PDB file of C-alpha atoms in Angstrom:
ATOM      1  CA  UNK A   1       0.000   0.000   0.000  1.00 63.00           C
ATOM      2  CA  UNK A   2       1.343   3.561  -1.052  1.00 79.00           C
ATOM      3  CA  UNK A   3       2.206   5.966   1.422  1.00 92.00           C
ATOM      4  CA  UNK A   4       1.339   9.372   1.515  1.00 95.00           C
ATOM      5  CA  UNK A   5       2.458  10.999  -1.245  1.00 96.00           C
ATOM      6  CA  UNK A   6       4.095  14.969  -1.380  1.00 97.00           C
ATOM      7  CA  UNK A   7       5.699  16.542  -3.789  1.00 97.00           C
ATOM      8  CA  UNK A   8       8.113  18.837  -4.340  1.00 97.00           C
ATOM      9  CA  UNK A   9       9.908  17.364  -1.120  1.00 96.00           C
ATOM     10  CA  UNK A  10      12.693  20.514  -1.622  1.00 97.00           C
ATOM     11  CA  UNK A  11      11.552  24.369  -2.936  1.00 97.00           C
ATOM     12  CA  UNK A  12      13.609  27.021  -2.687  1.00 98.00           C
ATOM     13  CA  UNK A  13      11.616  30.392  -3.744  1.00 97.00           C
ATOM     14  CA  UNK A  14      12.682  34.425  -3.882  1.00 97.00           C
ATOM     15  CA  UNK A  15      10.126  36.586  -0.697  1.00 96.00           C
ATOM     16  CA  UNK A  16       6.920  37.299  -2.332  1.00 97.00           C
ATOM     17  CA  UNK A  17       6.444  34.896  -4.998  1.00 97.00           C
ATOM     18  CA  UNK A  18       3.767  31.837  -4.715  1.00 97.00           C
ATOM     19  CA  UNK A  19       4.329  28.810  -3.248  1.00 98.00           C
ATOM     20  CA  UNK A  20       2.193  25.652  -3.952  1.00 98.00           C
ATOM     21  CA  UNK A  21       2.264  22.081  -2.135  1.00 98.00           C
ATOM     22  CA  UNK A  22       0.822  18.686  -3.423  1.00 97.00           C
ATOM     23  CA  UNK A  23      -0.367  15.969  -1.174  1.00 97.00           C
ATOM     24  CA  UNK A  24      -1.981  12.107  -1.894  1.00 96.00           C
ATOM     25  CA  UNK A  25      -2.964  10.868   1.110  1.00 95.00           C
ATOM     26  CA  UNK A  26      -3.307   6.909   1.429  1.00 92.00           C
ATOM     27  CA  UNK A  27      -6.329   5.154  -0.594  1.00 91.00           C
ATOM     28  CA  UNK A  28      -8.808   5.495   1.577  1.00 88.00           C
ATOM     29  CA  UNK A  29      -8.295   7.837   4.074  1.00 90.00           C
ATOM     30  CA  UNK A  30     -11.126  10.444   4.424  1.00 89.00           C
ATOM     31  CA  UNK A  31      -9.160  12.880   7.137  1.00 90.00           C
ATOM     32  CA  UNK A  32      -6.387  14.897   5.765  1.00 93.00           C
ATOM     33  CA  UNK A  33      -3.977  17.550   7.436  1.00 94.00           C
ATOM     34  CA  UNK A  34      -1.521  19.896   6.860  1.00 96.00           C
ATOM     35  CA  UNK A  35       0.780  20.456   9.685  1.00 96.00           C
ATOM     36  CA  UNK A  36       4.205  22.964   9.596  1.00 97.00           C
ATOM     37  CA  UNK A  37       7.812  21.926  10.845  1.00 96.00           C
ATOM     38  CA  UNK A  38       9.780  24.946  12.181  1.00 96.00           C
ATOM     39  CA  UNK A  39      13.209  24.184  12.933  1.00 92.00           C
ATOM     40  CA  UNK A  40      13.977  22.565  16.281  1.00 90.00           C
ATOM     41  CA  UNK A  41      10.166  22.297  16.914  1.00 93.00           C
ATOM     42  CA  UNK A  42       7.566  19.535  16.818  1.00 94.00           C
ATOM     43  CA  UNK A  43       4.817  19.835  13.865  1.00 95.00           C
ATOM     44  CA  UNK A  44       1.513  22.321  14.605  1.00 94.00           C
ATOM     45  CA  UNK A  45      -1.564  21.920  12.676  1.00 93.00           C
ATOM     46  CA  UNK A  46      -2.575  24.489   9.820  1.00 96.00           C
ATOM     47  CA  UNK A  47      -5.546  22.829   8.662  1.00 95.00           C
ATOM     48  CA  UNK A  48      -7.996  19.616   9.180  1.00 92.00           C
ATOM     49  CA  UNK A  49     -10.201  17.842   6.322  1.00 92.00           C
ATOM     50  CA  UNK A  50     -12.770  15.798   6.665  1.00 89.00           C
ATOM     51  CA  UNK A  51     -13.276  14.298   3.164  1.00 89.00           C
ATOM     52  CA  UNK A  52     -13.282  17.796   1.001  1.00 90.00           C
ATOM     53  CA  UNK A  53     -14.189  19.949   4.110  1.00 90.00           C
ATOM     54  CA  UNK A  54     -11.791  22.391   6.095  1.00 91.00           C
ATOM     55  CA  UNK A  55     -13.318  21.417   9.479  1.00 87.00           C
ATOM     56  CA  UNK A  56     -10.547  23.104  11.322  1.00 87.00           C
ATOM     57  CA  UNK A  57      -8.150  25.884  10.417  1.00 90.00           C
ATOM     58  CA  UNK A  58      -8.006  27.704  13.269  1.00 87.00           C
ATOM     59  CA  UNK A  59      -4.257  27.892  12.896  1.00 90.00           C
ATOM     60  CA  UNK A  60      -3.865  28.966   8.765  1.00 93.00           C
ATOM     61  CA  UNK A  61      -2.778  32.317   8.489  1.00 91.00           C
ATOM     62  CA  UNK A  62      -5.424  33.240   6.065  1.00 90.00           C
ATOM     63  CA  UNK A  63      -4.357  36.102   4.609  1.00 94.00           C
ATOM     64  CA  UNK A  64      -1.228  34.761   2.861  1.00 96.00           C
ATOM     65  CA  UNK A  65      -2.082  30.772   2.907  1.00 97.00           C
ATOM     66  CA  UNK A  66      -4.819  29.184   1.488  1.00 96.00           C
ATOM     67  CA  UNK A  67      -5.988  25.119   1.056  1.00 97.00           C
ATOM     68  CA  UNK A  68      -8.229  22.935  -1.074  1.00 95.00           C
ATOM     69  CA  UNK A  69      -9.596  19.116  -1.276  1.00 95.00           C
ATOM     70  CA  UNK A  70     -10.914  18.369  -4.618  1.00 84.00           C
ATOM     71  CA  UNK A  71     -12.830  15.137  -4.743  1.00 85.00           C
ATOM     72  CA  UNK A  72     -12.275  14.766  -1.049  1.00 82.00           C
ATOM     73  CA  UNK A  73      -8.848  13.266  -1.874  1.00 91.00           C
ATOM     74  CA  UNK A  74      -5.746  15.205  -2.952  1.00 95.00           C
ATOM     75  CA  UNK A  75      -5.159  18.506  -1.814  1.00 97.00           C
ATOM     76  CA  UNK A  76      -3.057  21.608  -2.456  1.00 97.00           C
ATOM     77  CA  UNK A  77      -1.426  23.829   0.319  1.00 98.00           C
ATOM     78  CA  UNK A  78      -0.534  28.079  -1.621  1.00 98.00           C
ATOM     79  CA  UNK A  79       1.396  30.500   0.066  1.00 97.00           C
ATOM     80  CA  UNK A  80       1.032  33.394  -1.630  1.00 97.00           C
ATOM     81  CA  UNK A  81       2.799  36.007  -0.837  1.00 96.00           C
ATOM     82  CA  UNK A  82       5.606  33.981   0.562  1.00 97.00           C
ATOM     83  CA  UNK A  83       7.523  35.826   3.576  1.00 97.00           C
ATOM     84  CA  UNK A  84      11.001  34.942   5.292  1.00 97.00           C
ATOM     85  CA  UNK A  85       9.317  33.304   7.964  1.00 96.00           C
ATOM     86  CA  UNK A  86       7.100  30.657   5.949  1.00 97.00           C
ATOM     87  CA  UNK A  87      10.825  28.352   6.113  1.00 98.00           C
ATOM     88  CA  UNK A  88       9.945  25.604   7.505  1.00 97.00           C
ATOM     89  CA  UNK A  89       8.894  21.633   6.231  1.00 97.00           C
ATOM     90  CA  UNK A  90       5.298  21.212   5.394  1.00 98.00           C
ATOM     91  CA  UNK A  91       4.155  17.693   6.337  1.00 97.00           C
ATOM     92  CA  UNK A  92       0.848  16.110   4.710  1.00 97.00           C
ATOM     93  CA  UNK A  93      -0.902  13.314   6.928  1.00 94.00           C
ATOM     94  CA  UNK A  94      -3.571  11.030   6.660  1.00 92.00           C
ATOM     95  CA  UNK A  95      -5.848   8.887   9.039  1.00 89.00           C
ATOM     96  CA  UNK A  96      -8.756   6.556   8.716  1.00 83.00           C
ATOM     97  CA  UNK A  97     -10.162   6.019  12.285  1.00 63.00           C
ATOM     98  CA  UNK A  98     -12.445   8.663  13.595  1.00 60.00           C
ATOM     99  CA  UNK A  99     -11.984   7.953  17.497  1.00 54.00           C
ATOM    100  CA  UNK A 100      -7.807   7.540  16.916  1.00 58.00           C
ATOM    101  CA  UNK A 101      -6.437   9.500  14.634  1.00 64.00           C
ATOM    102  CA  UNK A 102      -3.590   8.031  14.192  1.00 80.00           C
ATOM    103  CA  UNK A 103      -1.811   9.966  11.188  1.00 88.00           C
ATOM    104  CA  UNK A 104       0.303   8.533   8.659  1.00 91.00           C
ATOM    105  CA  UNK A 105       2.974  11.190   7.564  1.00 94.00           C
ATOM    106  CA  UNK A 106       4.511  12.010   4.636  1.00 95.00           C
ATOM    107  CA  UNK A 107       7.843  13.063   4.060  1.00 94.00           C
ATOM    108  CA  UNK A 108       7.299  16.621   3.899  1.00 95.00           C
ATOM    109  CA  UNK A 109       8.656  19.367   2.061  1.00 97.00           C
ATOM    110  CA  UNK A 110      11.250  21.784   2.693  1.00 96.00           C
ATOM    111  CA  UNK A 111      10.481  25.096   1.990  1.00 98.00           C
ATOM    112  CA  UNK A 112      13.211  27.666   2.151  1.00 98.00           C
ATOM    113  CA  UNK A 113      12.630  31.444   1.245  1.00 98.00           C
ATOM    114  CA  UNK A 114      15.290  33.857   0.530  1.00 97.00           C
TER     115      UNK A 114
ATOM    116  CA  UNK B   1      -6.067  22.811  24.911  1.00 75.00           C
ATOM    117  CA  UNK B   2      -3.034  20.407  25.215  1.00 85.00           C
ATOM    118  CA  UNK B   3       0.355  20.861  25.642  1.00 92.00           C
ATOM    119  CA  UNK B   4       3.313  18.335  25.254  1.00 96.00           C
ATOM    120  CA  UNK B   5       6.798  18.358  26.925  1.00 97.00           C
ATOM    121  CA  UNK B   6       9.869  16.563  26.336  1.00 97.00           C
ATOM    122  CA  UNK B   7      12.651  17.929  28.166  1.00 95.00           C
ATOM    123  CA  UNK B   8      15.744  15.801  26.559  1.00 96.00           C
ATOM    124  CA  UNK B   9      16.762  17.460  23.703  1.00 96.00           C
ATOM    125  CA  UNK B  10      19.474  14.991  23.393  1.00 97.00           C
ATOM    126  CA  UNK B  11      20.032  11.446  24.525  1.00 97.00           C
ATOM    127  CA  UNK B  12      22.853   9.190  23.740  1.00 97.00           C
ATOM    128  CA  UNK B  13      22.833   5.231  24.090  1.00 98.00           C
ATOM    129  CA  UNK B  14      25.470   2.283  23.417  1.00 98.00           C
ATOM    130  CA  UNK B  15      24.552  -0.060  20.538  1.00 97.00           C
ATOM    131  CA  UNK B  16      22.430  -2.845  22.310  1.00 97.00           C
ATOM    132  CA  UNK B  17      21.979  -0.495  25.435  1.00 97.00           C
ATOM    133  CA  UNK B  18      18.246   0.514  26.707  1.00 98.00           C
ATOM    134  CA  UNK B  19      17.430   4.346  26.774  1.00 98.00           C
ATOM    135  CA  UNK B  20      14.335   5.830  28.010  1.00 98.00           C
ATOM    136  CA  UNK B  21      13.004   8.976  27.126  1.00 98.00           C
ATOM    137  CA  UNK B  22      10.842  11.516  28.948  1.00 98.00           C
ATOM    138  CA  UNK B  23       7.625  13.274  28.397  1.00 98.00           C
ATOM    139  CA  UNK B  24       5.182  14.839  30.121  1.00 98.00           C
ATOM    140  CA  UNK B  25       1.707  16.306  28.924  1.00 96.00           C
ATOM    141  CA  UNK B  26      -1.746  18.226  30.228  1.00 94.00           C
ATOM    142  CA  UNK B  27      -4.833  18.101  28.765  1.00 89.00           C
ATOM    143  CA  UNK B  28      -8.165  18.441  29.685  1.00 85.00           C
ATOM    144  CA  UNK B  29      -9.736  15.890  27.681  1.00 84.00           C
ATOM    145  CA  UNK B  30     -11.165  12.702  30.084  1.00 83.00           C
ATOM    146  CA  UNK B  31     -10.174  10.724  26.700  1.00 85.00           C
ATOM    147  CA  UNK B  32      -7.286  11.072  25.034  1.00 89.00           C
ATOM    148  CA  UNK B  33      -4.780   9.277  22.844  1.00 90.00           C
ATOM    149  CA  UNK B  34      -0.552   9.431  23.304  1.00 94.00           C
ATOM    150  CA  UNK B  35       1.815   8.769  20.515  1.00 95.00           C
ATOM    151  CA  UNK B  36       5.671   8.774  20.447  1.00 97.00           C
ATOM    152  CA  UNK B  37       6.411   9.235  16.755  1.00 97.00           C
ATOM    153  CA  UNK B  38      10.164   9.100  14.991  1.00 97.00           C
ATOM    154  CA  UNK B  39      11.475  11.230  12.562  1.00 96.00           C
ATOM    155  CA  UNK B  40      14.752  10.250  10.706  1.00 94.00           C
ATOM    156  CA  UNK B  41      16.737  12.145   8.620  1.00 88.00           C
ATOM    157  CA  UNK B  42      14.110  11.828   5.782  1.00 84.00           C
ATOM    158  CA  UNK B  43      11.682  13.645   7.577  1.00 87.00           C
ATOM    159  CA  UNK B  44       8.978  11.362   7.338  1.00 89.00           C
ATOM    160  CA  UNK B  45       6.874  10.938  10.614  1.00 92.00           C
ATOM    161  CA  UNK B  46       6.588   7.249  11.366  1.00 94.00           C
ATOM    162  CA  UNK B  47       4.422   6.125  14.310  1.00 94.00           C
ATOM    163  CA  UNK B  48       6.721   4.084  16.706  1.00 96.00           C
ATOM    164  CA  UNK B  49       3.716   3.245  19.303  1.00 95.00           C
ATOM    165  CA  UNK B  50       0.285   4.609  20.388  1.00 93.00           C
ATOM    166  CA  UNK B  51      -1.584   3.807  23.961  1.00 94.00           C
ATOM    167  CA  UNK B  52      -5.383   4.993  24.830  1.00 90.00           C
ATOM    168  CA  UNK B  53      -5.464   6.861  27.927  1.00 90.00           C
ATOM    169  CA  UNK B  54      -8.497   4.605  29.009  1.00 89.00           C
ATOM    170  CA  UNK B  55      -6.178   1.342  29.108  1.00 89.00           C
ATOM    171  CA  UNK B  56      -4.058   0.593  32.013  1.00 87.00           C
ATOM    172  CA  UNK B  57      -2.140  -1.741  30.122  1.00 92.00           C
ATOM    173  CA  UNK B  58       1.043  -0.407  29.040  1.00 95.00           C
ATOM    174  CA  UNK B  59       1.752  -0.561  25.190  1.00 94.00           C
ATOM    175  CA  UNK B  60       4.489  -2.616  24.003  1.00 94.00           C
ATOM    176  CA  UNK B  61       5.780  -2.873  20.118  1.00 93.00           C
ATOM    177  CA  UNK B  62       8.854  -5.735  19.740  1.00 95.00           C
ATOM    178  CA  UNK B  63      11.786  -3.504  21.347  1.00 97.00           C
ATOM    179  CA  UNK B  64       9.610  -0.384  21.878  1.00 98.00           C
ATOM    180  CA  UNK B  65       7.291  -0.066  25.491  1.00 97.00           C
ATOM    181  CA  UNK B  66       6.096   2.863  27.108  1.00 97.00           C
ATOM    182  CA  UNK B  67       5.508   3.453  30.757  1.00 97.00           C
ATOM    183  CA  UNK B  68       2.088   5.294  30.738  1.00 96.00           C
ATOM    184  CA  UNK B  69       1.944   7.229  34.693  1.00 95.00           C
ATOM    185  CA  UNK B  70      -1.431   8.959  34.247  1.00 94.00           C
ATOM    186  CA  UNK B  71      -1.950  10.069  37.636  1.00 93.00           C
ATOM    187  CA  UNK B  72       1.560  12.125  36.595  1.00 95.00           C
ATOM    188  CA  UNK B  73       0.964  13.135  33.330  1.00 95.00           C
ATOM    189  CA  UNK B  74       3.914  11.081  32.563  1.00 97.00           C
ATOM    190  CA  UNK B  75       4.591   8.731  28.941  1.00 97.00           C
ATOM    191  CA  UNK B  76       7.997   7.858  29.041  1.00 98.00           C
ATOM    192  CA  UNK B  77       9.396   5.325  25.789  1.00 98.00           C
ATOM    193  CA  UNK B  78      11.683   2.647  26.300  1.00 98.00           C
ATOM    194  CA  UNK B  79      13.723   1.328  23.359  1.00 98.00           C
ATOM    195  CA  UNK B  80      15.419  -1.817  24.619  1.00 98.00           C
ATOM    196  CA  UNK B  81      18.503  -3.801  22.454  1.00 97.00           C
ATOM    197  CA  UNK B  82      19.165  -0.135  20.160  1.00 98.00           C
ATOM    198  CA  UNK B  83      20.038   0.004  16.919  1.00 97.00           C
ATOM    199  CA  UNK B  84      22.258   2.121  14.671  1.00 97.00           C
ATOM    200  CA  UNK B  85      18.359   2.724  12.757  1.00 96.00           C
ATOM    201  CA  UNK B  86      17.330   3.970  15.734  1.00 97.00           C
ATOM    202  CA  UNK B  87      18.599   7.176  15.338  1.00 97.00           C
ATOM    203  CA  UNK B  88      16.598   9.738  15.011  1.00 97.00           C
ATOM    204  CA  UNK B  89      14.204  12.615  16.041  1.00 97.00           C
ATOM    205  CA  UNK B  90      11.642  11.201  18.692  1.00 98.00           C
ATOM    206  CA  UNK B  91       8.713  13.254  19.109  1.00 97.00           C
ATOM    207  CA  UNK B  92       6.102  12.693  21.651  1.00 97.00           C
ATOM    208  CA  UNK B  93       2.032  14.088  20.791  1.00 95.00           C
ATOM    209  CA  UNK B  94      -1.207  13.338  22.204  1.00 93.00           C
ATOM    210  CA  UNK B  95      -4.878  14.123  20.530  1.00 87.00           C
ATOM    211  CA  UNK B  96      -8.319  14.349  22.403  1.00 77.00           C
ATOM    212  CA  UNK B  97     -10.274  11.438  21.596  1.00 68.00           C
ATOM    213  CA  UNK B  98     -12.860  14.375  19.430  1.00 68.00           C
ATOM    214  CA  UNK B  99     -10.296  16.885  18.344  1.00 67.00           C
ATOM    215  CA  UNK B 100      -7.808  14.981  15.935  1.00 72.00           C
ATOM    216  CA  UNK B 101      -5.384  17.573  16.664  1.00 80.00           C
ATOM    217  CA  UNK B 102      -2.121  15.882  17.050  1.00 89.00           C
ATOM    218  CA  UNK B 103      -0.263  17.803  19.834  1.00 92.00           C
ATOM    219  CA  UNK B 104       3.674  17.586  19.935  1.00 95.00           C
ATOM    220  CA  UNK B 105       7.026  18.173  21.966  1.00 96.00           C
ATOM    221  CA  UNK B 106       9.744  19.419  21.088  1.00 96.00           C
ATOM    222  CA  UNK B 107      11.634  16.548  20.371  1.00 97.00           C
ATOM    223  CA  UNK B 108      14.660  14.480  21.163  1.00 98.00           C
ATOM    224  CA  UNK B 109      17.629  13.632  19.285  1.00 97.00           C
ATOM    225  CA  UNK B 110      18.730  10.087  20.155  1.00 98.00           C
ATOM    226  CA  UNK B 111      21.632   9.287  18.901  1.00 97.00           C
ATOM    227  CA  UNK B 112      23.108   5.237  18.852  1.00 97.00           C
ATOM    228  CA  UNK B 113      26.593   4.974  19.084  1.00 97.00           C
ATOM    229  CA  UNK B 114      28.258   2.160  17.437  1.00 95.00           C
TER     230      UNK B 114
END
């Protein structure tokens, strides 16, 4: 069985410009999320889905990142415009179980703004 | 609201050796879920062991155990026999049982030596 899948895992982008990143979660899977890596720090959550509905994000800094599920399945993460501070690795999970959501990861992507 | 805290941020152990490392957490949730995840070089997030706050039964997973103190607040991971693939990030997180939030530490950086 496939893991989840991101892509680019490395992205190296100029202050201001757009940012997008892919995620495939694991056949299956209805709950998606997006969670962000600083450096030295554990993940935090930007944003929940449950199918192809943002149930939670509480935590996305709206006015520069946005999200979408199409089909309930894959799903994009923008930055737009990107800002110093947005380095970090971007981590896509998946889970199946309701009551234990116990996330599968995927291997994230570097982002690194200059 | 849940908070996670691992207060190693580096631990060393012999090839073969047993190391245990430390974290404590609050929550206010009556049910709740812990997880000790590791995160290797390649960034990807792998689930090393889970335990339900309801059981009293401490988790186990071949050379992996936890010791699960609730009264404390306390869900400390033994890794017994190590292995050079052992190394890695270890990051403890725990979710409410209705909020899928995974909650993480800080980390620790285990390191095998040979």
């Amino acid at each position: 069985e496939a893991g989840v899948v991101q892509s680019p895992r490395y992205k190296i982008i100029e202050k201001k410009q757009p940012v997008a990143f892919w995620c495939n979660p694991i056949s299956g899977h209805n709950t998606l999320y997006w969670y962000r890596q600083n450096l030295g720090q554990g993940p935090e959550l930007l944003i929940r889905y449950e199918n192809e509905e943002a149930v939670d994000d509480s935590q996305l800094p709206k006015d520069r990142f946005s999200a979408e599920r199409l089909k309930g399945v894959d799903s994009t993460l923008k930055i737009q415009p990107a800002e110093l501070g947005d380095s970090a690795v971007y981590l896509c999970a998946s889970s199946l179980e309701l009551r234990a959501p116990e996330a599968f990861f995927g291997q994230g992507t570097r982002l690194t703004v200059v | 609201a849940q908070t996670v805290t691992q207060s190693q941020p580096e631990m060393s152990v012999q090839e073969a050796e047993t190391v245990t490392l430390s974290c404590t957490y609050d929550t206010s949730e009556s049910d709740y879920y812990l997880f000790w995840y590791k995160q290797p070089p390649s960034r990807q997030m792998i689930l090393v062991i889970r335990q339900e706050a309801y059981k009293q039964q401490n988790a186990t997973e071949n050379r992996f155990s936890v010791n699960f103190q609730k009264a404390a607040k306390s869900f400390s991971l033994k890794i017994s026999d190590s292995q050079l693939g052992d190394a890695a990030m270890y990051f403890c997180a725990s979710t409410g049982a209705g909020s899928y939030q995974l909650t993480f530490g800080k980390g620790t950086k285990l390191s095998v030596i040979p």
